[in-house]
PDB file of C-alpha atoms in Angstrom:
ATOM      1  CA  UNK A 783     154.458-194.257 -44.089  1.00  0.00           C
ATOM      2  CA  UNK A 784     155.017-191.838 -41.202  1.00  0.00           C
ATOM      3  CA  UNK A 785     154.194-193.532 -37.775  1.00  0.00           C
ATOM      4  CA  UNK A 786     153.823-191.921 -34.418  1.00  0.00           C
ATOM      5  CA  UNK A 787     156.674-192.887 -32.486  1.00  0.00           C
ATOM      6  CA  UNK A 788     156.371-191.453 -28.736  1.00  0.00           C
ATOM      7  CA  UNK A 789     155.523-192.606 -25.659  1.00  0.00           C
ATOM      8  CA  UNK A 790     151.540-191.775 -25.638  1.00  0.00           C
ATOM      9  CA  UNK A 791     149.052-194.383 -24.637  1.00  0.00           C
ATOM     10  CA  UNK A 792     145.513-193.558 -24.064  1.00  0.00           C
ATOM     11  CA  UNK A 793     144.070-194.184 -20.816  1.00  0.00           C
ATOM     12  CA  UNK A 794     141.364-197.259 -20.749  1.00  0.00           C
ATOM     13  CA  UNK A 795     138.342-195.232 -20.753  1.00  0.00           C
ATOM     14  CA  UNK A 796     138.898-193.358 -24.254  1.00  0.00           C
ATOM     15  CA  UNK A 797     140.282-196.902 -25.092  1.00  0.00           C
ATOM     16  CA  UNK A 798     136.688-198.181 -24.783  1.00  0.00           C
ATOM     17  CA  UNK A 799     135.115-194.603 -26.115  1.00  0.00           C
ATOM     18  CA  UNK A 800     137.504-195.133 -29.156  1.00  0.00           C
ATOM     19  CA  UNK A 801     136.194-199.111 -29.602  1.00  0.00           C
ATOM     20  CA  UNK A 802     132.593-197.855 -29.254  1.00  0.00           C
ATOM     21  CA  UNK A 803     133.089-195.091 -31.913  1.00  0.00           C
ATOM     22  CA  UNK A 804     134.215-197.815 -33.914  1.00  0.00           C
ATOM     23  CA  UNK A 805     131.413-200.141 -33.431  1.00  0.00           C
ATOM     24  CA  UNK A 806     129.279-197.610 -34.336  1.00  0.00           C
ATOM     25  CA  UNK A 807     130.693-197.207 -37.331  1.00  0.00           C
ATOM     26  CA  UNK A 808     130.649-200.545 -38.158  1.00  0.00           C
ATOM     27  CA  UNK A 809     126.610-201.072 -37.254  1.00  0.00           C
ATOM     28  CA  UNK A 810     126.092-198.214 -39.848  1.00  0.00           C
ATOM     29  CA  UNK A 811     128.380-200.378 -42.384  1.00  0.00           C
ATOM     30  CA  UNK A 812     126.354-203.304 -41.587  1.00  0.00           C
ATOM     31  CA  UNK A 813     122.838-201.295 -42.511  1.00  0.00           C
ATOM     32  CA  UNK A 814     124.387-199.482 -45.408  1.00  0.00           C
ATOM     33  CA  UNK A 815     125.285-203.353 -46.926  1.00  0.00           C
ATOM     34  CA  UNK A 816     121.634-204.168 -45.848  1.00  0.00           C
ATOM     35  CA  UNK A 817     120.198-201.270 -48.227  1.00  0.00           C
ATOM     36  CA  UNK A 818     122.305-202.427 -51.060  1.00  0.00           C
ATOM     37  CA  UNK A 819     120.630-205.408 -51.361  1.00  0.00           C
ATOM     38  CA  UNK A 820     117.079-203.489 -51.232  1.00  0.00           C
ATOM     39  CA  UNK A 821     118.000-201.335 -53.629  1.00  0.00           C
ATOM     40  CA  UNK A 822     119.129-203.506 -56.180  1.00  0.00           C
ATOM     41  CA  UNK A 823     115.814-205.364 -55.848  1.00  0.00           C
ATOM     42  CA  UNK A 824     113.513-201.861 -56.120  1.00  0.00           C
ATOM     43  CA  UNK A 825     112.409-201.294 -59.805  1.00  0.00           C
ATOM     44  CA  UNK A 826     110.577-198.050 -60.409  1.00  0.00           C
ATOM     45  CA  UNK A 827     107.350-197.797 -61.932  1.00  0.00           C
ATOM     46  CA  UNK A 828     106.287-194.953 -64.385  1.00  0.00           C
ATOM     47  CA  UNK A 829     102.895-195.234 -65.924  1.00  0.00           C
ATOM     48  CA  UNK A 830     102.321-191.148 -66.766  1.00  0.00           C
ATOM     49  CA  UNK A 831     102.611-191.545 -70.542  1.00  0.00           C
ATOM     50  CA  UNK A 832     103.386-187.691 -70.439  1.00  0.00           C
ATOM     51  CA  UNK A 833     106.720-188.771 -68.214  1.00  0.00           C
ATOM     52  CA  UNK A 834     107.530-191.417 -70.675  1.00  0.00           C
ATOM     53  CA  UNK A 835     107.483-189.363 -73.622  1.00  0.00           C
ATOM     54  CA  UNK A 836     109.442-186.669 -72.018  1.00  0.00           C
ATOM     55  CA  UNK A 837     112.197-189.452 -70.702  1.00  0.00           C
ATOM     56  CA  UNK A 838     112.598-190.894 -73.806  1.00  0.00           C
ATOM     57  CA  UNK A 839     113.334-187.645 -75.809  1.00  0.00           C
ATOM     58  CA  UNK A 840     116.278-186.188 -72.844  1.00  0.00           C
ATOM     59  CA  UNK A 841     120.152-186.590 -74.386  1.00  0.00           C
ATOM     60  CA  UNK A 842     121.709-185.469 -71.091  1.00  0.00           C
ATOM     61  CA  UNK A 843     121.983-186.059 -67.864  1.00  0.00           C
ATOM     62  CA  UNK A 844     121.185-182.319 -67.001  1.00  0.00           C
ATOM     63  CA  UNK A 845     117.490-183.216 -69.493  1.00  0.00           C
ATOM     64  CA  UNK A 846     116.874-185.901 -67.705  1.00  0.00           C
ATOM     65  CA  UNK A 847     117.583-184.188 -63.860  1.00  0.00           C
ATOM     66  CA  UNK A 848     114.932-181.324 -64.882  1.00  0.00           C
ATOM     67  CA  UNK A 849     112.535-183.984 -65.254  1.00  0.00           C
ATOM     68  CA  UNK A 850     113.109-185.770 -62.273  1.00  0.00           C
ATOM     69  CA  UNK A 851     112.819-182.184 -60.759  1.00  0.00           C
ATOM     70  CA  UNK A 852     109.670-181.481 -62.660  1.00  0.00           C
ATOM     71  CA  UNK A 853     107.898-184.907 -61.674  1.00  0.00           C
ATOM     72  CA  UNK A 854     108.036-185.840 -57.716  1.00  0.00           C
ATOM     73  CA  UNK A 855     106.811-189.185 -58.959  1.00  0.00           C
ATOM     74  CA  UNK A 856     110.492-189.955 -59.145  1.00  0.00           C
ATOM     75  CA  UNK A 857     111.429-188.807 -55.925  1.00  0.00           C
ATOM     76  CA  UNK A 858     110.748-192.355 -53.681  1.00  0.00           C
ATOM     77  CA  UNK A 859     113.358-193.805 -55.417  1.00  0.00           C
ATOM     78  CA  UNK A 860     116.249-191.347 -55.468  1.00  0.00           C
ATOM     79  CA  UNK A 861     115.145-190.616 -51.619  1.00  0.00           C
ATOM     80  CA  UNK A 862     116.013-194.123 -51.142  1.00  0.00           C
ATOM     81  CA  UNK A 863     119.230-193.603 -53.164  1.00  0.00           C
ATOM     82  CA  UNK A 864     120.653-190.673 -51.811  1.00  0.00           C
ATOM     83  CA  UNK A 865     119.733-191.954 -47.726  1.00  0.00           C
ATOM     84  CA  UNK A 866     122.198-194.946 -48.546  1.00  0.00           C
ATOM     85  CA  UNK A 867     125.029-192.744 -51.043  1.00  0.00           C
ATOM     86  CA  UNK A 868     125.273-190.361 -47.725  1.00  0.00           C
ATOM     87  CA  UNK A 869     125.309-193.701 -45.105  1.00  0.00           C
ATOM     88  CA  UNK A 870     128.129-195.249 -47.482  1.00  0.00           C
ATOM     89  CA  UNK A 871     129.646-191.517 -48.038  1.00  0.00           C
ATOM     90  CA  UNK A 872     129.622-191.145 -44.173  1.00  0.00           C
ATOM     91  CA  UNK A 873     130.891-194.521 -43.112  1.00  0.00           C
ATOM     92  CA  UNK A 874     133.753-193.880 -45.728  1.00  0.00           C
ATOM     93  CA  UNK A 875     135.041-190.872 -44.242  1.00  0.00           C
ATOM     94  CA  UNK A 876     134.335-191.878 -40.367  1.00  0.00           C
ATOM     95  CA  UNK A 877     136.493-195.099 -40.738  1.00  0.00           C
ATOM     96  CA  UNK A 878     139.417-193.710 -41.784  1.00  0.00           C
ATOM     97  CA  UNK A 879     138.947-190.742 -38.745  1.00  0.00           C
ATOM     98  CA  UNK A 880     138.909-193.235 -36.262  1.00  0.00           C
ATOM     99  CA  UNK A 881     141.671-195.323 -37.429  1.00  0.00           C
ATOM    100  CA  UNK A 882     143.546-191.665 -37.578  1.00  0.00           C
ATOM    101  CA  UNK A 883     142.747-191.443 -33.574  1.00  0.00           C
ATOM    102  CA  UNK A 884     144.120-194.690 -33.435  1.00  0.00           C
ATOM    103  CA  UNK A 885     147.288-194.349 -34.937  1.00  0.00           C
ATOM    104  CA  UNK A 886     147.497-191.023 -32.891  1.00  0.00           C
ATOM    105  CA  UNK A 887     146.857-188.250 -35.532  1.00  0.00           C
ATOM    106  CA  UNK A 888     144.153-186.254 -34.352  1.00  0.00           C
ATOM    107  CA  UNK A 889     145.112-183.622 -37.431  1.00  0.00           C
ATOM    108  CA  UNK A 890     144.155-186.131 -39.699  1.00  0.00           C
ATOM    109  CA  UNK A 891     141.371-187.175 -37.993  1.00  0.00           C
ATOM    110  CA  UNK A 892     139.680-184.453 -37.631  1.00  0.00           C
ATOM    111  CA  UNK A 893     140.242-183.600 -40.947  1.00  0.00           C
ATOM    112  CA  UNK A 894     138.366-186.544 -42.296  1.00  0.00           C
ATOM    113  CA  UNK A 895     135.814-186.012 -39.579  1.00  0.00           C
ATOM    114  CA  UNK A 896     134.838-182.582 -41.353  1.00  0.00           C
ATOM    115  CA  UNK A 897     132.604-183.966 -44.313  1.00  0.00           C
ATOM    116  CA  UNK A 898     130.625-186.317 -42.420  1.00  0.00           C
ATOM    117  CA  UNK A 899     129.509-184.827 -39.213  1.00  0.00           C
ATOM    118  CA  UNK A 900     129.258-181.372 -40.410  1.00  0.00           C
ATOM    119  CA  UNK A 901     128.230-181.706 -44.468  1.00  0.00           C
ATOM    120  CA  UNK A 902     127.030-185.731 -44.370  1.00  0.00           C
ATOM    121  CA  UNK A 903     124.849-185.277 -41.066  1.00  0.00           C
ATOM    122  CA  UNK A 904     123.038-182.078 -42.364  1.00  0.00           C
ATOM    123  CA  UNK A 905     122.209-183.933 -45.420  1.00  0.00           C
ATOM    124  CA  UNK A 906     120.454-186.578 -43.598  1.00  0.00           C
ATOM    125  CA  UNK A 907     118.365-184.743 -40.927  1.00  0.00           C
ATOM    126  CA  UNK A 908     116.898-182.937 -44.424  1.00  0.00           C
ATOM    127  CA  UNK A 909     116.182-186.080 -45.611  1.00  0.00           C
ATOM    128  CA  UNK A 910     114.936-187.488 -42.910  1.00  0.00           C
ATOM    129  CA  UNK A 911     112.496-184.346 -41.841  1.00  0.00           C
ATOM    130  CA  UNK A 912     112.036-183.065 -45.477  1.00  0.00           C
ATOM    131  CA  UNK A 913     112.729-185.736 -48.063  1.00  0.00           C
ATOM    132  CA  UNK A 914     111.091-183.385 -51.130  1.00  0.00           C
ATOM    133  CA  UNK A 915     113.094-180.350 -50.035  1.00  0.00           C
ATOM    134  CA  UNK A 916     116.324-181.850 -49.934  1.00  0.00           C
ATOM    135  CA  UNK A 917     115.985-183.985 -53.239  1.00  0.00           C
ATOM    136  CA  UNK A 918     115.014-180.260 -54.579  1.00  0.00           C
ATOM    137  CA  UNK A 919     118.274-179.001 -53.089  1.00  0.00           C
ATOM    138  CA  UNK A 920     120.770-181.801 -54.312  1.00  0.00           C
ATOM    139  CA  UNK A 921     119.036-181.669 -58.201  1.00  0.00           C
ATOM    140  CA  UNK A 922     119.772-177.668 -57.983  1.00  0.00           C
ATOM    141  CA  UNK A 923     121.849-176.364 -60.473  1.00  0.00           C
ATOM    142  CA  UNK A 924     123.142-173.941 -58.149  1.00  0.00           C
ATOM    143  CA  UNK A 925     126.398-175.294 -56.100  1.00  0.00           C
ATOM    144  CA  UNK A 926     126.657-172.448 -53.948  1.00  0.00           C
ATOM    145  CA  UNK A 927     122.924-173.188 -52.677  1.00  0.00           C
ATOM    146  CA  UNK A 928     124.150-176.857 -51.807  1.00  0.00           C
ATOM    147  CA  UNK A 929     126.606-174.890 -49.069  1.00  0.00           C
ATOM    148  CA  UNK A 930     125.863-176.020 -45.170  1.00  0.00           C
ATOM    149  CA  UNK A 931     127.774-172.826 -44.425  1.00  0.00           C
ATOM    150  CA  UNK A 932     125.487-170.651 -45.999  1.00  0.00           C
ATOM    151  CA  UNK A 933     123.168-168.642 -43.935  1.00  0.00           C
ATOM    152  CA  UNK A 934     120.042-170.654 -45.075  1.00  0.00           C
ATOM    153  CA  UNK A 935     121.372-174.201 -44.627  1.00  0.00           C
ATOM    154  CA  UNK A 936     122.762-173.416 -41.613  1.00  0.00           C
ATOM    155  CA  UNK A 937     119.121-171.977 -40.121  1.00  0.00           C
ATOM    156  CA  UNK A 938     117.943-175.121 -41.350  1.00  0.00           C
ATOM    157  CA  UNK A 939     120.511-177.151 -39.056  1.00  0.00           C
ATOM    158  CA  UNK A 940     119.967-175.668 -36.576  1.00  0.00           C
ATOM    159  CA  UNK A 941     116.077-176.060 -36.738  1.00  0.00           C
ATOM    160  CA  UNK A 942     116.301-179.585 -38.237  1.00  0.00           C
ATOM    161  CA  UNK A 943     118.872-180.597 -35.142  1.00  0.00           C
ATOM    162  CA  UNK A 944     116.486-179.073 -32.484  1.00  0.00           C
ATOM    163  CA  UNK A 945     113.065-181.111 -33.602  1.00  0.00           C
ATOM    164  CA  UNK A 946     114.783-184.161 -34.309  1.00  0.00           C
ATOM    165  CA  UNK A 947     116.855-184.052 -30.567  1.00  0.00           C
ATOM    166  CA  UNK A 948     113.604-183.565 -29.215  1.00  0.00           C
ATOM    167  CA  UNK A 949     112.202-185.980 -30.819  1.00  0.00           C
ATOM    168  CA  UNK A 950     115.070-188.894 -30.244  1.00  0.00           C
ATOM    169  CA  UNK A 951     114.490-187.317 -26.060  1.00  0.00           C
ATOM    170  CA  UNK A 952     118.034-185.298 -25.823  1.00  0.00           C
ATOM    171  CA  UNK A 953     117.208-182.903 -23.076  1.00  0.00           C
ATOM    172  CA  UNK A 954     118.745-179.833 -25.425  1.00  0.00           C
ATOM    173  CA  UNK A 955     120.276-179.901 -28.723  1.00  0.00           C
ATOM    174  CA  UNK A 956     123.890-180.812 -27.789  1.00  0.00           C
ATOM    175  CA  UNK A 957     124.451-182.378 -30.982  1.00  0.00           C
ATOM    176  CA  UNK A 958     124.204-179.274 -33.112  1.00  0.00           C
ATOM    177  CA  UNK A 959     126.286-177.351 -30.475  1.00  0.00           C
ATOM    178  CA  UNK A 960     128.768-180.160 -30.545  1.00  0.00           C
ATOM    179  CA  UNK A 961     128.709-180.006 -34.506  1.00  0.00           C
ATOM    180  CA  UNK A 962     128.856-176.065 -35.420  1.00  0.00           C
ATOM    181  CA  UNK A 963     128.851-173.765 -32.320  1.00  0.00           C
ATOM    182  CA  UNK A 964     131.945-171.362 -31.166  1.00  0.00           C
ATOM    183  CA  UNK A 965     133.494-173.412 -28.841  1.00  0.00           C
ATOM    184  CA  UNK A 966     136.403-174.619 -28.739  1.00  0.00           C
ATOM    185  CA  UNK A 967     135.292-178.339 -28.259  1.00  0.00           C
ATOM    186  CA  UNK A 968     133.014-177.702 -30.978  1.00  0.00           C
ATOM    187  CA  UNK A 969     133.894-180.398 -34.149  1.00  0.00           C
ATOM    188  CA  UNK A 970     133.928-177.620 -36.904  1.00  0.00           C
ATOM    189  CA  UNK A 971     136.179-175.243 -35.118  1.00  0.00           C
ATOM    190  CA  UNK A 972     138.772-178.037 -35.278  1.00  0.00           C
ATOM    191  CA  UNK A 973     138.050-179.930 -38.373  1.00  0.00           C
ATOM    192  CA  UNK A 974     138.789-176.154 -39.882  1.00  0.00           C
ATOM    193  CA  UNK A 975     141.560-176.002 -38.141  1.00  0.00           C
ATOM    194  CA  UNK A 976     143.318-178.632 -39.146  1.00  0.00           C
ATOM    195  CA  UNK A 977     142.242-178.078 -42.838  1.00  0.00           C
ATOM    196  CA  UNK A 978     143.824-174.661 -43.237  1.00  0.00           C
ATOM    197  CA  UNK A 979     145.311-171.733 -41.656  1.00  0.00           C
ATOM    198  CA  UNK A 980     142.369-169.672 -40.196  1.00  0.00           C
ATOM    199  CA  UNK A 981     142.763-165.683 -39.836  1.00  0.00           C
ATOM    200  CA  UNK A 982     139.136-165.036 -38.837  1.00  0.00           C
ATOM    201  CA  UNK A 983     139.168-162.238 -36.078  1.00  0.00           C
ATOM    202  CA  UNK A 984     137.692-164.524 -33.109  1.00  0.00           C
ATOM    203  CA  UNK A 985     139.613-165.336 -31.091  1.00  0.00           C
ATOM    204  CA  UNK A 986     139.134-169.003 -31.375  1.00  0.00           C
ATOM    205  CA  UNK A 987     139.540-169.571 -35.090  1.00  0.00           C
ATOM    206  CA  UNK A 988     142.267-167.514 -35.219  1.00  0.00           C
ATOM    207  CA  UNK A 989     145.737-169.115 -36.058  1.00  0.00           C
ATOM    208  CA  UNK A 990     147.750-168.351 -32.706  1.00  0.00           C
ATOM    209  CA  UNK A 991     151.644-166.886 -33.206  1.00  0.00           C
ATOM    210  CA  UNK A 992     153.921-169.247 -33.734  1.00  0.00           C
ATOM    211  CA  UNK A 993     151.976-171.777 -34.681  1.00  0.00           C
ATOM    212  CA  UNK A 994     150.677-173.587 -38.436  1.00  0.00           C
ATOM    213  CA  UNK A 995     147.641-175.399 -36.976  1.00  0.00           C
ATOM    214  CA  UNK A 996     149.145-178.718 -36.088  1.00  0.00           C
ATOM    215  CA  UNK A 997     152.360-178.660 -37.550  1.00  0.00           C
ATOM    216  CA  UNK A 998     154.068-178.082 -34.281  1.00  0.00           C
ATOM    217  CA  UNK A 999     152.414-180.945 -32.295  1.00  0.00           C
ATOM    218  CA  UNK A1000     154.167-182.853 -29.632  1.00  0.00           C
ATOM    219  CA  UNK A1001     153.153-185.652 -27.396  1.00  0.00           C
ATOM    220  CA  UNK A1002     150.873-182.765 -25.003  1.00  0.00           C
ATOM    221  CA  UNK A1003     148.843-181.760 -27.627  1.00  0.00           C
ATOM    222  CA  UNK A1004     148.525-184.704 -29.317  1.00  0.00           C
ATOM    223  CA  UNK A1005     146.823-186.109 -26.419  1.00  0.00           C
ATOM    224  CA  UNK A1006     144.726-182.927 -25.731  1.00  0.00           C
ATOM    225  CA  UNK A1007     143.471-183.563 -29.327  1.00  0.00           C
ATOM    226  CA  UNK A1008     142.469-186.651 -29.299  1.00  0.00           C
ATOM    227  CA  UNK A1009     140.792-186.260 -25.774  1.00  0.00           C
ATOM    228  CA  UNK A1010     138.636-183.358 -27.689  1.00  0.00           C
ATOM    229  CA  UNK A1011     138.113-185.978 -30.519  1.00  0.00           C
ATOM    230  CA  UNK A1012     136.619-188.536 -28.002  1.00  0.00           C
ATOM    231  CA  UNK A1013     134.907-185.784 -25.587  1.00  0.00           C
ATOM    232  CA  UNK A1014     132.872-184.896 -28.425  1.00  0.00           C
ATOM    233  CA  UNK A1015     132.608-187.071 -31.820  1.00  0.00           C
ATOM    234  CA  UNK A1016     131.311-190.498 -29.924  1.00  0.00           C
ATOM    235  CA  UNK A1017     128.147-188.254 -28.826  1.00  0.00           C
ATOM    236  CA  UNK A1018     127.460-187.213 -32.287  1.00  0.00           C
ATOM    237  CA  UNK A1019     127.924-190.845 -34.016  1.00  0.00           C
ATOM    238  CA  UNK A1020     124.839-192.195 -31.516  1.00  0.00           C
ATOM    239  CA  UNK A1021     122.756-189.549 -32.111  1.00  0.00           C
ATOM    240  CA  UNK A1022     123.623-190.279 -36.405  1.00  0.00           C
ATOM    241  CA  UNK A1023     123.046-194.242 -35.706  1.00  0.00           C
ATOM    242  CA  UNK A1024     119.913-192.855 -34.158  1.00  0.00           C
ATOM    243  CA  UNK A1025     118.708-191.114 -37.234  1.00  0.00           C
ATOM    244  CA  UNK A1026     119.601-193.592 -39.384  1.00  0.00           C
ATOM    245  CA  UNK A1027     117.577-196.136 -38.204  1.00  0.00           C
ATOM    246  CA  UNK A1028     114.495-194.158 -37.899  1.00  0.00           C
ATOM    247  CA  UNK A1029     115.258-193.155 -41.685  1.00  0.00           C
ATOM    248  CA  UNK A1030     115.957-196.994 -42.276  1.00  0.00           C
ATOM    249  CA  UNK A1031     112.317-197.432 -40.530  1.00  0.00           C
ATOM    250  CA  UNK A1032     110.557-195.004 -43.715  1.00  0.00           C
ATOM    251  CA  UNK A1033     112.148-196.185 -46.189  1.00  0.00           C
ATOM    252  CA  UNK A1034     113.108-200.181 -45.928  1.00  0.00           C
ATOM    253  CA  UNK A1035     112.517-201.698 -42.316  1.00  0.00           C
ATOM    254  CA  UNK A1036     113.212-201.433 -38.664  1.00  0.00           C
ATOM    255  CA  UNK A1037     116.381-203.123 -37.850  1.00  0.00           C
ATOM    256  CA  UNK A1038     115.608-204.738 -34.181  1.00  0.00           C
ATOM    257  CA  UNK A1039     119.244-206.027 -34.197  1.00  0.00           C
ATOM    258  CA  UNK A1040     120.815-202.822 -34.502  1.00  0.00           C
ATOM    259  CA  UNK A1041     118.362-201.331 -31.945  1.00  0.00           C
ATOM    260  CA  UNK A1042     119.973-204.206 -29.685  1.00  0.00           C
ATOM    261  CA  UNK A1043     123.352-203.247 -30.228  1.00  0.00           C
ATOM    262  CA  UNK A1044     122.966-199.522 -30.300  1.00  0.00           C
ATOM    263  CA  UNK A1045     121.126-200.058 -26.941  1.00  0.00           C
ATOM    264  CA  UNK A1046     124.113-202.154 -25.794  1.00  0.00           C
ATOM    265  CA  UNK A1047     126.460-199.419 -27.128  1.00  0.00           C
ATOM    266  CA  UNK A1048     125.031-196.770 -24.908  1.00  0.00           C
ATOM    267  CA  UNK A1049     124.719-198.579 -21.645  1.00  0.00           C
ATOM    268  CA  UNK A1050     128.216-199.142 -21.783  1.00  0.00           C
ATOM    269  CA  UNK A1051     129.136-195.678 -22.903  1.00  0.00           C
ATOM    270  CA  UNK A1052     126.883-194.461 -19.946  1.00  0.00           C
ATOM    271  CA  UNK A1053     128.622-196.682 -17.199  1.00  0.00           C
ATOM    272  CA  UNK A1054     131.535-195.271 -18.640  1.00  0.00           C
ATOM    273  CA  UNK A1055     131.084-192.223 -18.414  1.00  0.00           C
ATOM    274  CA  UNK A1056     129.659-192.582 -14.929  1.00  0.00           C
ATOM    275  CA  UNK A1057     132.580-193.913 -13.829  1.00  0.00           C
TER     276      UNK A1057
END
């Protein structure tokens, strides 16, 4: 396996950010194992005869997905599922950025970052501010509505980021400006960019001459990369550790040990950054 084999070494205070992303990551871990065990102790109860009857005459899994649609009754229980599917989908993709950052490949990292903060996060603000809406979206037959770059979803972002900032006490919505905007510290500009060559006509998206988005990365950039990766990402994983927990809070329990540590987590990011 390739290694990185210069001279880089990251100065002590995105050391910490980078162990704090990581811990993080690992408190989310700890409540996604949590929700396993609740889950496999929920049983769901149907007592609509007319549900039973239908149920028991589907053959396919598409049959049996139109009736789930069809009856909301059913909805508690794949809320429940999908909340922890997206935690465990998120945690999976998130782990693997940050050990990218830490064996200095900030192209990799930020293309595993890509799925989770942009795709993964959406996906849980819906949940968490519209559960019925966004089982309705993930049961549509319709891929191209399940898009976060559509036009739609990404109205729905924006709104769903703004009320739930607000509500978590973020003096403006830096998280969805951190997630999607046109800057160039935003997370999407550079999770696209290191996913593919980009020939939009702005400015910033647009491949620059001489260059293959990444492939042509020496010590400088490397650095300046992973300095973008830790300006940014850290910011975004409180603010999903936040939302989980208040989803964690409808659906299963509050979690006053992970409030401790996240509280820990963000006095020491603040000195930090204070520093």
């Amino acid at each position: 396996m390739l290694k990185y084999t210069g001279s880089l070494c990251l100065d002590e205070e995105y050391r910490e950010i980078l162990n704090i992303s990581k811990e993080l990551v690992e408190l989310l871990e700890g409540i996604y194992a949590q929700n396993l065990i609740h889950n496999s102790k929920s049983t769901i109860t149907i007592n609509d005869i007319k549900i039973i009857e239908k149920l028991k005459t589907v053959k396919t899994d598409d049959e049996r997905n139109a009736v789930i649609k069809e009856y909301k009754l059913l909805y508690p229980h794949y809320i429940k599922k999908l909340f922890n599917r997206l935690l465990g989908d998120f945690c999976l993709y998130m782990c693997d950025s940050l050990k990218a950052i830490f064996d200095f490949k900030p192209q990799i990292a930020f293309t595993l970052a890509r799925k989770p903060l942009i795709d993964d996060v959406f996906y849980l603000q819906y949940l968490y501010k519209k559960p019925n809406d966004c089982i309705d979206l993930v049961f549509s037959d319709n891929p191209s509505e399940k898009d976060t770059g559509i036009k739609r979803n990404r109205e729905i972002d924006k709104q769903l980021s703004q009320e739930i900032t607000q509500e978590l006490g973020y003096e403006n919505d830096i998280i969805y400006d951190l997630r999607k905007s046109d800057s160039v510290y935003s997370i999407k500009h550079n999770c696209d960019k290191s996913l593919h060559i980009a020939t939009s006509k702005s400015a910033i998206e647009k491949t620059v001459q001489g260059e293959l988005n990444f492939v042509f990365m020496h010590d400088e950039e490397i650095k300046h990369y992973i300095e973008l990766y830790l300006n940014a990402i850290p910011i975004v994983l409180f603010y999903v550790v936040e939302l989980v927990l208040k989803i964690n809070e409808q659906l299963f329990e509050k979690i006053d040990s992970a409030q401790k540590v996240l509280k820990k987590l963000q006095e020491t990011f603040v000195e930090l950054l204070g520093e």
